Short mmCIF file of C-alpha atoms and ligand atoms in Angstrom, two decimals:
data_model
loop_
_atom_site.label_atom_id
_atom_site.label_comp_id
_atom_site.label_asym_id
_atom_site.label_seq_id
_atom_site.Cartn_x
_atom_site.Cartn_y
_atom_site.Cartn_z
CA UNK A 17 23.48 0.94 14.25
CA UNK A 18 25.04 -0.13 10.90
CA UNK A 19 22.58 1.41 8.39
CA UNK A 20 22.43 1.37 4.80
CA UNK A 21 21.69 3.58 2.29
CA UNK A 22 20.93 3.13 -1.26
CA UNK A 23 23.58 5.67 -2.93
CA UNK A 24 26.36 5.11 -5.73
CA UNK A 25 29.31 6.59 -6.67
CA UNK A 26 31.30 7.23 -10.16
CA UNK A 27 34.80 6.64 -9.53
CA UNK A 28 36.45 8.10 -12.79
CA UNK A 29 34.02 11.54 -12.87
CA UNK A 30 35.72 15.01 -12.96
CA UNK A 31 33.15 15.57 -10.04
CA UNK A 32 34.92 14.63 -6.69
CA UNK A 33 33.74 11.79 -4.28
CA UNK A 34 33.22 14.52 -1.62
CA UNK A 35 30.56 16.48 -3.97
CA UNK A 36 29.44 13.47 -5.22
CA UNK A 37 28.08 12.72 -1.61
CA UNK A 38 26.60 16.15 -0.93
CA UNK A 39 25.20 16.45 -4.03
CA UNK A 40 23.30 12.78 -3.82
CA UNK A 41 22.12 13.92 -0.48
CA UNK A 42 20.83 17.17 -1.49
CA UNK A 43 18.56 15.80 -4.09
CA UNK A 44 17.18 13.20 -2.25
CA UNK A 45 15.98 15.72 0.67
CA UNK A 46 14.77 17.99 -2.39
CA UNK A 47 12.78 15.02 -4.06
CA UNK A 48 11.41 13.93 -0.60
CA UNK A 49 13.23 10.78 -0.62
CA UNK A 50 15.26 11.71 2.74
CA UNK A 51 12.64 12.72 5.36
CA UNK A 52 13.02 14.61 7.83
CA UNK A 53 14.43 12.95 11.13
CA UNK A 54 15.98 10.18 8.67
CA UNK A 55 19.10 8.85 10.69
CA UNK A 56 22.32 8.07 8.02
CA UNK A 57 24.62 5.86 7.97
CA UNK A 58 27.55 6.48 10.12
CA UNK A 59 30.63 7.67 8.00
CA UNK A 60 32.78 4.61 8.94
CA UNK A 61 29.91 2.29 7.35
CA UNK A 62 28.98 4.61 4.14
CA UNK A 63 32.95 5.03 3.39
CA UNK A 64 33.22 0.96 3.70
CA UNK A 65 29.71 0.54 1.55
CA UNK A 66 31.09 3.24 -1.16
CA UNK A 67 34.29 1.75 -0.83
CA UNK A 68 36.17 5.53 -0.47
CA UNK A 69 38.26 6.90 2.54
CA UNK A 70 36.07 7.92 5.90
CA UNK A 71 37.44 11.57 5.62
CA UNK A 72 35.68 11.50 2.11
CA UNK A 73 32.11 11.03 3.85
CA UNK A 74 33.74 12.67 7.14
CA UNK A 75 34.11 15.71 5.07
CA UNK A 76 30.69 15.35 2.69
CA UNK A 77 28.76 15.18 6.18
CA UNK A 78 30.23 18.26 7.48
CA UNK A 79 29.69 20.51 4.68
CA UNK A 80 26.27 19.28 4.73
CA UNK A 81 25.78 19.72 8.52
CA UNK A 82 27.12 23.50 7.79
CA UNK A 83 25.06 24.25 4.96
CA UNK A 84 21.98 23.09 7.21
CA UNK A 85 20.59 20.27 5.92
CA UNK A 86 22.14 17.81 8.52
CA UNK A 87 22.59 17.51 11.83
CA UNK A 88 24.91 15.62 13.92
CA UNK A 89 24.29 15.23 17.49
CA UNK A 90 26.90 13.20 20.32
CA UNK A 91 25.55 9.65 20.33
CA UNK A 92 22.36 10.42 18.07
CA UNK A 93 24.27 9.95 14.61
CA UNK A 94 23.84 11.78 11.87
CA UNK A 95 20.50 13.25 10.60
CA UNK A 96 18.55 14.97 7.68
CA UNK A 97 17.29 18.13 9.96
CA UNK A 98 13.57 18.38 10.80
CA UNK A 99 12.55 21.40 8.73
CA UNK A 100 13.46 21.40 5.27
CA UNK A 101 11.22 19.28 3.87
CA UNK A 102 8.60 19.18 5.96
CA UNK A 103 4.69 19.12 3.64
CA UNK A 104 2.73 21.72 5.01
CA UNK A 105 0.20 20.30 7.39
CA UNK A 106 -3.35 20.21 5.45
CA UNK A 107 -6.13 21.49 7.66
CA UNK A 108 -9.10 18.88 7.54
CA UNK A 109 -12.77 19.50 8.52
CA UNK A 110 -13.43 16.07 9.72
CA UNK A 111 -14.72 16.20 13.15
CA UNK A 112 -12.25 13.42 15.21
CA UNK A 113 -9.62 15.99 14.28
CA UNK A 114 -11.77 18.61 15.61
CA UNK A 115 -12.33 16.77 18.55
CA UNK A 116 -9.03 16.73 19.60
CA UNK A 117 -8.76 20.00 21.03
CA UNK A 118 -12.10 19.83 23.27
CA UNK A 119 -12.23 18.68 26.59
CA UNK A 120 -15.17 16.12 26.00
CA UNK A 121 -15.15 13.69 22.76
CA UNK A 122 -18.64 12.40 22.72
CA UNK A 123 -18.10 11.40 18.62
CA UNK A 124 -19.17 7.83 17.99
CA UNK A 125 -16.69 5.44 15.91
CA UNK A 126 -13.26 6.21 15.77
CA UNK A 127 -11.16 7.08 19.03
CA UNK A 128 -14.46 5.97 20.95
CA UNK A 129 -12.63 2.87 21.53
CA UNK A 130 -12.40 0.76 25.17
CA UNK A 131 -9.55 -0.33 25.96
CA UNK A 132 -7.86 -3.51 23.99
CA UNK A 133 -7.08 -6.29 26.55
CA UNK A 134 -3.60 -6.20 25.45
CA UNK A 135 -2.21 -8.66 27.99
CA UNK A 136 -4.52 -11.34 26.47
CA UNK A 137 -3.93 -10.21 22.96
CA UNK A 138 -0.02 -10.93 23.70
CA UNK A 139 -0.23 -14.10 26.06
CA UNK A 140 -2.35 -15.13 22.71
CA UNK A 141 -0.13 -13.99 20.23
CA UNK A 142 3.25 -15.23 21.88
CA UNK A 143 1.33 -19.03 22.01
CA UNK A 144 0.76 -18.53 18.42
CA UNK A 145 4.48 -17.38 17.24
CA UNK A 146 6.14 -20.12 19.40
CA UNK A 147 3.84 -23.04 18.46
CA UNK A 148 3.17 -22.15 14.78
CA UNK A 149 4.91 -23.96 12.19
CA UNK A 150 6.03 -22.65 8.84
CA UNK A 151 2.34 -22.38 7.07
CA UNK A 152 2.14 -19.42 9.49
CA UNK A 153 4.38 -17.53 7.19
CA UNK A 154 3.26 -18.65 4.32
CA UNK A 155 0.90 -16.60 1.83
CA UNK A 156 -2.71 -16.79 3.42
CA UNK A 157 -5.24 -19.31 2.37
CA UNK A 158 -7.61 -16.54 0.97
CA UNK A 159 -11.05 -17.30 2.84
CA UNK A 160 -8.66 -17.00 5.77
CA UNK A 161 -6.84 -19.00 8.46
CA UNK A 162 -8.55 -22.87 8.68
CA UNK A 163 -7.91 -22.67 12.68
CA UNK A 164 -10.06 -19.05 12.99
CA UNK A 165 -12.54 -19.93 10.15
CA UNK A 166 -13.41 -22.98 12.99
CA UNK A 167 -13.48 -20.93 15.34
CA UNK A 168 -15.07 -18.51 14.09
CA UNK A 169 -18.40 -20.75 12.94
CA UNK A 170 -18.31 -21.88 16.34
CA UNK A 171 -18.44 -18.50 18.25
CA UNK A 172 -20.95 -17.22 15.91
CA UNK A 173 -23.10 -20.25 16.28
CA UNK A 174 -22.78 -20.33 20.25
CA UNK A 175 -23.44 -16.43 20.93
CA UNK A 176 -25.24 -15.13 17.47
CA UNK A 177 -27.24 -18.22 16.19
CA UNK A 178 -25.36 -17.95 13.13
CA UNK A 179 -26.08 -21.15 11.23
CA UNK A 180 -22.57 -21.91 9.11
CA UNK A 181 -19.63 -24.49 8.36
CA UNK A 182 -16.40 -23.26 8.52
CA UNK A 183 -16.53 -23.52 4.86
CA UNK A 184 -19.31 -21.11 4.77
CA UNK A 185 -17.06 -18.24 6.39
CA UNK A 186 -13.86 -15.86 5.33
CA UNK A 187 -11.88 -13.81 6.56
CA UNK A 188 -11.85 -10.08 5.87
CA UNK A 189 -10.49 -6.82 6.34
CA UNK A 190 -13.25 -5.66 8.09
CA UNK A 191 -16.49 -5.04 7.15
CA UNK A 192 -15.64 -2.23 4.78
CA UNK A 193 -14.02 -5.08 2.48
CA UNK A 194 -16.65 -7.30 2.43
CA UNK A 195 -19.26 -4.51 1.66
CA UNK A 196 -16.50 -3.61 -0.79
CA UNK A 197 -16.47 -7.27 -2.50
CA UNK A 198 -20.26 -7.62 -1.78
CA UNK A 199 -20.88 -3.87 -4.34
CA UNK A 200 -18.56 -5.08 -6.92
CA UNK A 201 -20.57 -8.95 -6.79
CA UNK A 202 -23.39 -7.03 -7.33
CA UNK A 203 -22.52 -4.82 -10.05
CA UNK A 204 -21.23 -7.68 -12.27
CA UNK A 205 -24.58 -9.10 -11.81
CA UNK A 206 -25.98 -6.17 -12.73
CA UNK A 207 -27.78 -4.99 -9.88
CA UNK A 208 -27.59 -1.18 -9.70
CA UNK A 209 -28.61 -0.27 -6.77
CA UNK A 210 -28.88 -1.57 -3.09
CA UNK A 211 -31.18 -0.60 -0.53
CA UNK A 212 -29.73 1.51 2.47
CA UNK A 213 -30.88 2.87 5.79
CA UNK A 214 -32.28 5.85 6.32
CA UNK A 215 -30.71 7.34 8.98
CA UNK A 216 -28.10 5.04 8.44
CA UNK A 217 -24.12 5.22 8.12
CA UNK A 218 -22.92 8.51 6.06
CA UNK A 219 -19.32 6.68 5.51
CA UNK A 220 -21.45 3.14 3.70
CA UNK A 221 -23.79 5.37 1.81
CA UNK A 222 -20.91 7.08 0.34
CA UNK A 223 -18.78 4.20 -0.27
CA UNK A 224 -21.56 2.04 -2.09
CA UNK A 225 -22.22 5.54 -4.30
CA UNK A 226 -18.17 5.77 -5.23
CA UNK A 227 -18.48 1.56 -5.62
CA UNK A 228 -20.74 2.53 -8.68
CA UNK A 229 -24.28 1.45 -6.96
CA UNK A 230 -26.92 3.92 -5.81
CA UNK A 231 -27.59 3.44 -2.34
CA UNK A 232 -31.70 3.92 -2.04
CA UNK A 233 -32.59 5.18 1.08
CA UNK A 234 -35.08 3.44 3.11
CA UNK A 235 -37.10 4.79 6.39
CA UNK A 236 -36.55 3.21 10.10
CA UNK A 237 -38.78 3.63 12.83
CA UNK A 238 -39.02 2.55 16.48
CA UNK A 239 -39.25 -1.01 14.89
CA UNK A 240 -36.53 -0.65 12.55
CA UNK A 241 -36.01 -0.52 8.85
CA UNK A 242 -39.32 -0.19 7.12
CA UNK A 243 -39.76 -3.95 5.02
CA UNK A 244 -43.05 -2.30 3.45
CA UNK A 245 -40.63 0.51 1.73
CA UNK A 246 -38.68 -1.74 0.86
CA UNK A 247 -40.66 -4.45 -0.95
CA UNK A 248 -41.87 -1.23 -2.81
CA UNK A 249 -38.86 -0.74 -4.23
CA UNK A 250 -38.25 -3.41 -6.61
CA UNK A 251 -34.59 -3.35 -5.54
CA UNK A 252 -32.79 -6.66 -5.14
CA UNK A 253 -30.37 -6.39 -2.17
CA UNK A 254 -30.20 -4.24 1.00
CA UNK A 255 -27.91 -3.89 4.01
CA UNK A 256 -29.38 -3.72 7.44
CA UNK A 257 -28.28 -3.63 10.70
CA UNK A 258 -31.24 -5.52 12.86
CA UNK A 259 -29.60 -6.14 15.93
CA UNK A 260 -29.18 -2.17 16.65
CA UNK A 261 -29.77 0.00 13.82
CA UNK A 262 -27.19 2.54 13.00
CA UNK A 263 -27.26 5.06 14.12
CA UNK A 264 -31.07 5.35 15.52
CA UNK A 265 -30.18 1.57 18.23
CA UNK A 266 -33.49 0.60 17.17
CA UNK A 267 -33.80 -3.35 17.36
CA UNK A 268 -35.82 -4.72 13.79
CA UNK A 269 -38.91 -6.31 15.33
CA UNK A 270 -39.51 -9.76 14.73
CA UNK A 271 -42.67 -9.05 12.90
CA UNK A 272 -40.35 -7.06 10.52
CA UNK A 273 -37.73 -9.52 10.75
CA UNK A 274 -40.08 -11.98 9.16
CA UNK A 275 -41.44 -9.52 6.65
CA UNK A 276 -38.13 -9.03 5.36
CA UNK A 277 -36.91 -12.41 5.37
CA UNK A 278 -40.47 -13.52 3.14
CA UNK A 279 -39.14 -10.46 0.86
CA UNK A 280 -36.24 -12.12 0.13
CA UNK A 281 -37.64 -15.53 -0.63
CA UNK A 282 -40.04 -14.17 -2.92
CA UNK A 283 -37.89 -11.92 -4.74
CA UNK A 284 -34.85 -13.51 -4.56
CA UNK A 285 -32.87 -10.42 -2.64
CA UNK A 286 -30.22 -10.51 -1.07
CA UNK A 287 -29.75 -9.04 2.60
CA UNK A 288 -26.61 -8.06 3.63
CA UNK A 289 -26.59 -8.42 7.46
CA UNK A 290 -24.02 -6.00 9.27
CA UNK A 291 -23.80 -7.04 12.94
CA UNK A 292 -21.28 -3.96 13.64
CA UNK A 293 -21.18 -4.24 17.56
CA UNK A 294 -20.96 -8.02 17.56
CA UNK A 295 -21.61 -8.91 21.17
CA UNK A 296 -22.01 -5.92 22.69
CA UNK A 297 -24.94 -5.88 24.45
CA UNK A 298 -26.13 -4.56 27.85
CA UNK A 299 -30.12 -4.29 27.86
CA UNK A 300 -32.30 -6.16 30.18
CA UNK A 301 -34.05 -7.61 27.45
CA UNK A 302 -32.57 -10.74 25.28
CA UNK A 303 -30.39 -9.96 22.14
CA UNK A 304 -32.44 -10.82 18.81
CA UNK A 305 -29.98 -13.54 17.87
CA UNK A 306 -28.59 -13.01 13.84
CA UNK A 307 -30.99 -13.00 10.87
CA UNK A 308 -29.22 -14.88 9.20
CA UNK A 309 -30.44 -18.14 10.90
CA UNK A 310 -33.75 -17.55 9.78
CA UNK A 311 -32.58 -17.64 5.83
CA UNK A 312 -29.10 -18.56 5.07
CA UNK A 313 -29.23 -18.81 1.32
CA UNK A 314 -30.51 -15.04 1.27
CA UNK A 315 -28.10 -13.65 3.95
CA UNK A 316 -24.46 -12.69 3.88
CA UNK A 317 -23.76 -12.33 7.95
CA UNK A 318 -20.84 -9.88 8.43
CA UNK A 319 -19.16 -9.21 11.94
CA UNK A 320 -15.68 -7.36 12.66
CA UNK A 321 -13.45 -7.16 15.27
CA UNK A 322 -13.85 -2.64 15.00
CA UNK A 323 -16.32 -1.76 17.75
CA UNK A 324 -14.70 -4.53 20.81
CA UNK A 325 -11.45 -5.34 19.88
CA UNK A 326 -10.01 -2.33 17.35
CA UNK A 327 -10.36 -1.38 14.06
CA UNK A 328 -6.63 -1.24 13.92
CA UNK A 329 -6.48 -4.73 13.46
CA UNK A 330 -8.69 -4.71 10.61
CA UNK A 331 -10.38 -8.17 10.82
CA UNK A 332 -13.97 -8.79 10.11
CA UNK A 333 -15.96 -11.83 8.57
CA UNK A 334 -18.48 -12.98 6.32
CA UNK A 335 -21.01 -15.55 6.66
CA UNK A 336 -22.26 -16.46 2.88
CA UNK A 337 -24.21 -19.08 0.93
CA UNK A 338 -21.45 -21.24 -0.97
CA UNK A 339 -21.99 -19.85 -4.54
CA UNK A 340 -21.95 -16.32 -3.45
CA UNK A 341 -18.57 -16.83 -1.25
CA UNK A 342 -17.10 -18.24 -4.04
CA UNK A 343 -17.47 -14.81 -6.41
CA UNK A 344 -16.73 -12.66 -3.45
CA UNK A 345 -13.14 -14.77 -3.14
CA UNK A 346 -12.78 -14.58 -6.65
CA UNK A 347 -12.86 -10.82 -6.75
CA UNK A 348 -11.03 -10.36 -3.43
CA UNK A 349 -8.14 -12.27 -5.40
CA UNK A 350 -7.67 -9.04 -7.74
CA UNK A 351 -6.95 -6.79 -4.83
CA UNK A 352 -5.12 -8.25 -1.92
CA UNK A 353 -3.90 -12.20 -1.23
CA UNK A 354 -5.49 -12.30 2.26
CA UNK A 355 -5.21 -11.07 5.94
CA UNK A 356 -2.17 -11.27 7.48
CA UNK A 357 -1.63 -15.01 9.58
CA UNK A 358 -0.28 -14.31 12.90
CA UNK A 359 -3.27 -11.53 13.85
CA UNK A 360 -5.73 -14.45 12.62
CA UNK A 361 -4.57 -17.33 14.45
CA UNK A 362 -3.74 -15.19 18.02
CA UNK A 363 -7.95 -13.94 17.26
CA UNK A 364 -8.94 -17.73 16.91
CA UNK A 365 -7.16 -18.08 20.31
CA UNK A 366 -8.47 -15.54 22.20
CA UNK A 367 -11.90 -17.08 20.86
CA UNK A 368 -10.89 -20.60 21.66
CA UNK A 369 -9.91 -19.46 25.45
CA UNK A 370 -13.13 -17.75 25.88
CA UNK A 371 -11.10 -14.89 26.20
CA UNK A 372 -12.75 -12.77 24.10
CA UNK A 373 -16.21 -13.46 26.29
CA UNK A 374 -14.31 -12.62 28.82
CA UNK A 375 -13.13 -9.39 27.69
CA UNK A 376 -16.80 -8.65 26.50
CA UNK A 377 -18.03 -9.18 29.97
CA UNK A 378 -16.18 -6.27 30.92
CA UNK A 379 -17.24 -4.08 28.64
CA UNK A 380 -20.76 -4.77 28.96
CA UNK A 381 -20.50 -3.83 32.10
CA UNK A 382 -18.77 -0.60 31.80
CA UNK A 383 -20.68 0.20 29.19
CA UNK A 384 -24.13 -0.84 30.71
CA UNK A 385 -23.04 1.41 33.68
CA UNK A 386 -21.87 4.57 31.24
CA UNK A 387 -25.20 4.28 29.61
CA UNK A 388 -27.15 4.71 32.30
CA UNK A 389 -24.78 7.93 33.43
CA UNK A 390 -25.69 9.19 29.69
CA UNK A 391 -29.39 8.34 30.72
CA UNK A 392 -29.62 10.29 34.17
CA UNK A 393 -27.58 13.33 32.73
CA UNK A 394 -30.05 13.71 30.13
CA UNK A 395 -32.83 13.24 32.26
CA UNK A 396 -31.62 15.56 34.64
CA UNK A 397 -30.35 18.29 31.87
CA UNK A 398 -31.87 18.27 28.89
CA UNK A 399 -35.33 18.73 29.30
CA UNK A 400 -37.42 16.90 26.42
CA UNK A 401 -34.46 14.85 25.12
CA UNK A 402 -34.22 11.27 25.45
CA UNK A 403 -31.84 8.03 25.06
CA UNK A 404 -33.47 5.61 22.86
CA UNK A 405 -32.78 2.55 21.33
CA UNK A 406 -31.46 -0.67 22.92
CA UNK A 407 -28.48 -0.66 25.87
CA UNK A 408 -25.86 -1.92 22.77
CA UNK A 409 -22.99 -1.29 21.84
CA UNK A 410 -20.45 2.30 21.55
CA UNK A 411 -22.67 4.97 21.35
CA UNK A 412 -26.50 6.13 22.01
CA UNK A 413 -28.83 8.18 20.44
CA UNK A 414 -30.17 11.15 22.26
CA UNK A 415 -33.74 12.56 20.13
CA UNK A 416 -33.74 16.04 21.14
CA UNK A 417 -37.15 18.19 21.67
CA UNK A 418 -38.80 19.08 17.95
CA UNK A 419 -37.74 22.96 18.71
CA UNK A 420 -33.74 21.93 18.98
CA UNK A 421 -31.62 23.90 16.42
CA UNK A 422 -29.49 20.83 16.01
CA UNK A 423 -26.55 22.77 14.21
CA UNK A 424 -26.61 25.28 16.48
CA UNK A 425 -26.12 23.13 19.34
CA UNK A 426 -23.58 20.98 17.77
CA UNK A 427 -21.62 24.69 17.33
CA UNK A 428 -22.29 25.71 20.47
CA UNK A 429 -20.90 22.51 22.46
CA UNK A 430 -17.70 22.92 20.64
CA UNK A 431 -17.23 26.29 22.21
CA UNK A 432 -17.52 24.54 25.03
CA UNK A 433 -15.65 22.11 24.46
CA UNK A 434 -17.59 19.45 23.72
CA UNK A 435 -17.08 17.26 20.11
CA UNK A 436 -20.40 15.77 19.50
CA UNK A 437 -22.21 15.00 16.20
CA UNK A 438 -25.73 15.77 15.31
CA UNK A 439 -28.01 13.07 13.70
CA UNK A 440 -28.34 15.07 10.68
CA UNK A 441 -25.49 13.65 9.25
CA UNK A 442 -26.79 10.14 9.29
CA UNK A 443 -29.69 11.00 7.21
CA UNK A 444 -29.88 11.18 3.56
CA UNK A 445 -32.25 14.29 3.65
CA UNK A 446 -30.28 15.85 6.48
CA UNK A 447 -32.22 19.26 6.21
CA UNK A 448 -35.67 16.88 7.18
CA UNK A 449 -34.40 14.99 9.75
CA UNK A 450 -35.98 15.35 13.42
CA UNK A 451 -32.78 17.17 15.96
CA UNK A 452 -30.90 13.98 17.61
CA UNK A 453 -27.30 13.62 18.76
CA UNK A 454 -25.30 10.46 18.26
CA UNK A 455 -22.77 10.03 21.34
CA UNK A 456 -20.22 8.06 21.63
CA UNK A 457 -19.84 6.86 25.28
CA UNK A 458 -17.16 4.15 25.53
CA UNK A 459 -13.86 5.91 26.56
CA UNK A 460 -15.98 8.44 29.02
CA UNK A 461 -15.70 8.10 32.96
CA UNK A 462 -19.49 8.83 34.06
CA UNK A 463 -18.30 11.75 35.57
CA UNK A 464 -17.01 13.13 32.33
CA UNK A 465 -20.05 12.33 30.36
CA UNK A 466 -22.38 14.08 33.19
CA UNK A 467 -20.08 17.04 32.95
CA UNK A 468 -20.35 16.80 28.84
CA UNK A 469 -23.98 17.02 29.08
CA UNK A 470 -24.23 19.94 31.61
CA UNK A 471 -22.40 22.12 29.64
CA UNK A 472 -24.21 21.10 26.15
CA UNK A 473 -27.48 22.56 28.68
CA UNK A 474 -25.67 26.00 28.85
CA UNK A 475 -25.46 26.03 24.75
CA UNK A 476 -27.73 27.99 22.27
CA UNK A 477 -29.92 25.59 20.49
CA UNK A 478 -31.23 23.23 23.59
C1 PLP B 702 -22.49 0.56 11.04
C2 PLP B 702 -21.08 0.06 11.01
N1 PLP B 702 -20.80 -1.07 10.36
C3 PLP B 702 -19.55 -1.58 10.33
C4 PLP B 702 -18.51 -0.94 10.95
C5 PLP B 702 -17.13 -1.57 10.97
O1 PLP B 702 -16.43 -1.42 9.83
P1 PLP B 702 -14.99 -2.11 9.78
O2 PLP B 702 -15.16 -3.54 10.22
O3 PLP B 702 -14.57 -2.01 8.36
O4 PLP B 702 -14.08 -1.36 10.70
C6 PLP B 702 -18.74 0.25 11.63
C7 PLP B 702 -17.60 0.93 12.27
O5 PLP B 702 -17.62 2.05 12.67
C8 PLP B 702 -20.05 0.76 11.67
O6 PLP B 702 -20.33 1.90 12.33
#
């Protein structure tokens, strides 16, 4: 392995090469500049880089190896050892790292992931390399890839209803970015605040506070976010998610979907439209298709790749009316010159194949038949609980009986090995809200999510 290393020597110092070596070495362990595990440069390649005799680095090596900061093992080169810098590991209280000691992860969003279809994702990806020509490398056009933003307004049109051009669409990192670009539109047109959903996503409430807006909380019911609360407001932009409210999988009824579509023609607003779990979708009754059909000019439509794909990749989109594109572009200029090519143009192939239907097929129909394993277990052992919401998406919501000590529980199942997260979390007066879990069901066999939910029946708090 001929390795390099960024290191000098002074040829006419009174200190010798030798020390010269070890002591370069020892201070970039000390200043965390040579990690742990870091592999050198063999001594036949360092001597020829530094231009001084092998036995000079032969000899540095040793001393080093001696002293214990290297180690040199037959055939594995030479390396800084694995202990002497090592950071002390920072315990965290966030639940996924909780989670990964108990048996049964029922946490929604991160590793409640199904599995990537990572033969398609390559056969895509490999067409892609070998047929792209040197635009491909290129800095990004910054609304995104021409080839996905095409595909992209087709897809949307053909499964969400989404009415845009492929001019009307970019490329982002995710939703978080766009809701990112979307708070710092807003504040330069001075609107403070933004209305939120209440329950709705801890993570976005927190994110649009540290943005510098103040995320107003608004009630949901069985038929989604309350428009009336809203309109009473006086507030000039609000994020929803109609299709399946998060966390709650209430659908916004199309009584309220018109209400809040007439509030933003006569006010002006703005509704941010986050379609998180794009097309999953396993209930008997017909997905609402997007919002944003019904009022373009007063919708941004945002999708992602996150909940059936991977958030790894980090690729979402917008959907915006031309003016407001244009500012969110402008600002995205100041932080980052675009998502990365080759990820874009293998997603606009898996889209062109139909592959990604395909792949969404599947999942529906694991997760269609997960749900209803989540469904019967509660049925059969939690008395007075219930799934609610639509058959969508990664997770459900279980509404536990009035008497449920939600903490408690939540405690409890951890004892027993069970990583689950109460409601109260989701809403912004968490010490009001009514007891309700929010599972997370995709990477579960239905035997391991009926065994989850017969041992959180054995747990204080049910
Ligand atoms: C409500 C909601 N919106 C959006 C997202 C996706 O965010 P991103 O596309 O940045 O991964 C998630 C992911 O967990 C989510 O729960």
């Amino acid at each position: 392995m001929a390795l390099h290393m960024a290191m000098d020597v002074v040829r006419d110092s009174h200190v010798s090469l030798t020390a010269q070596i070890q002591d370069f070495i020892k201070r970039e362990i000390g200043e965390g500049a040579l990690h742990p595990g870091t592999r050198l440069p063999s001594s036949r390649r360092l001597a020829d880089d530094l231009d001084v005799s092998r036995s000079v680095v032969v000899e540095a090596y040793g001393q080093l190896v001696a002293e214990g900061y290297l180690e040199a093992a037959q055939g594995a080169g030479t390396r800084v050892v694995q202990h002497l810098t090592a950071r002390p590991v920072v315990p965290t209280l966030l639940e996924e790292d909780r989670a990964a000691g108990a048996r049964w992860d029922l946490l929604p969003g991160g590793g409640n992931l199904p599995a990537f279809p990572r033969r398609e994702w390559l056969g895509c990806y490999e067409r892609v390399l070998c047929s792209a020509g040197p635009d491909a490398h290129a800095y990004p056009p910054l609304a995104g890839a021409p080839g996905l933003r095409t595909e992209l307004a087709r897809y949307l049109g053909r499964v969400r209803g989404v009415r845009a051009a492929p001019q009307d669409i970019a490329v982002m990192a995710g939703f978080s970015q766009a809701l990112a670009l979307l708070c710092e539109v807003l504040r330069e047109q001075g609107v403070g605040a933004i209305g939120v959903e209440d329950p709705g996503h801890p993570g976005q409430r927190q994110f649009i506070r540290e943005s510098g807006l103040r995320p107003v909380p608004l009630p949901v019911d069985d038929r989604g976010l309350d428009v009336g609360a809203l309109a009473a407001t006086g507030l000039r932009a609000v994020l929803v998610t109609p299709a399946h409210q998060y966390p709650t999988g209430m659908t916004l009824s199309p009584e309220r979907r018109e209400a809040l579509v007439r509030w933003a023609h006569d006010t002006g607003g703005l509704i941010v439209e986050d379609d998180y779990d794009g097309g999953l979708w396993y209930a008997r009754e017909p997905r609402p298709l997007a919002l944003q059909r019904l009022a373009p000019e007063h919708v941004v439509y945002a999708g992602t790749a996150s909940k059936t794909l991977a958030p790894g990749l980090r690729l979402g989109w917008v959907a915006a009316p031309p003016e407001l594109l244009g500012l969110l572009l402008r600002i995205r200029a100041r932080h980052d010159l675009g998502t990365e090519t080759l990820t874009q143009l293998a997603f606009a192939e898996l889209l062109r194949c139909g592959l990604l239907d395909r792949h969404l097929r599947r999942l529906n129909a694991q997760a269609r038949s997960r749900r209803h394993a989540l469904e019967e277990a509660v049925r059969r052992d939690l008395p007075g609980a219930a799934v609610t919401g639509a058959a969508a998406g990664l997770h459900s919501y279980v509404r536990l009986p009035r008497h449920t000590d939600e903490a408690a529980l939540v405690a409890g199942a951890l004892r027993a090995s069970v990583a689950v997260r109460g409601a109260a979390a989701f809403h912004a007066r968490p010490l009001a809200a009514p007891p309700a879990l929010v599972i997370g069901h995709a990477h579960l066999p239905r035997s391991g999510i009926a065994e989850a939910v017969r041992l959180l029946r054995g747990v204080r708090g049910c």
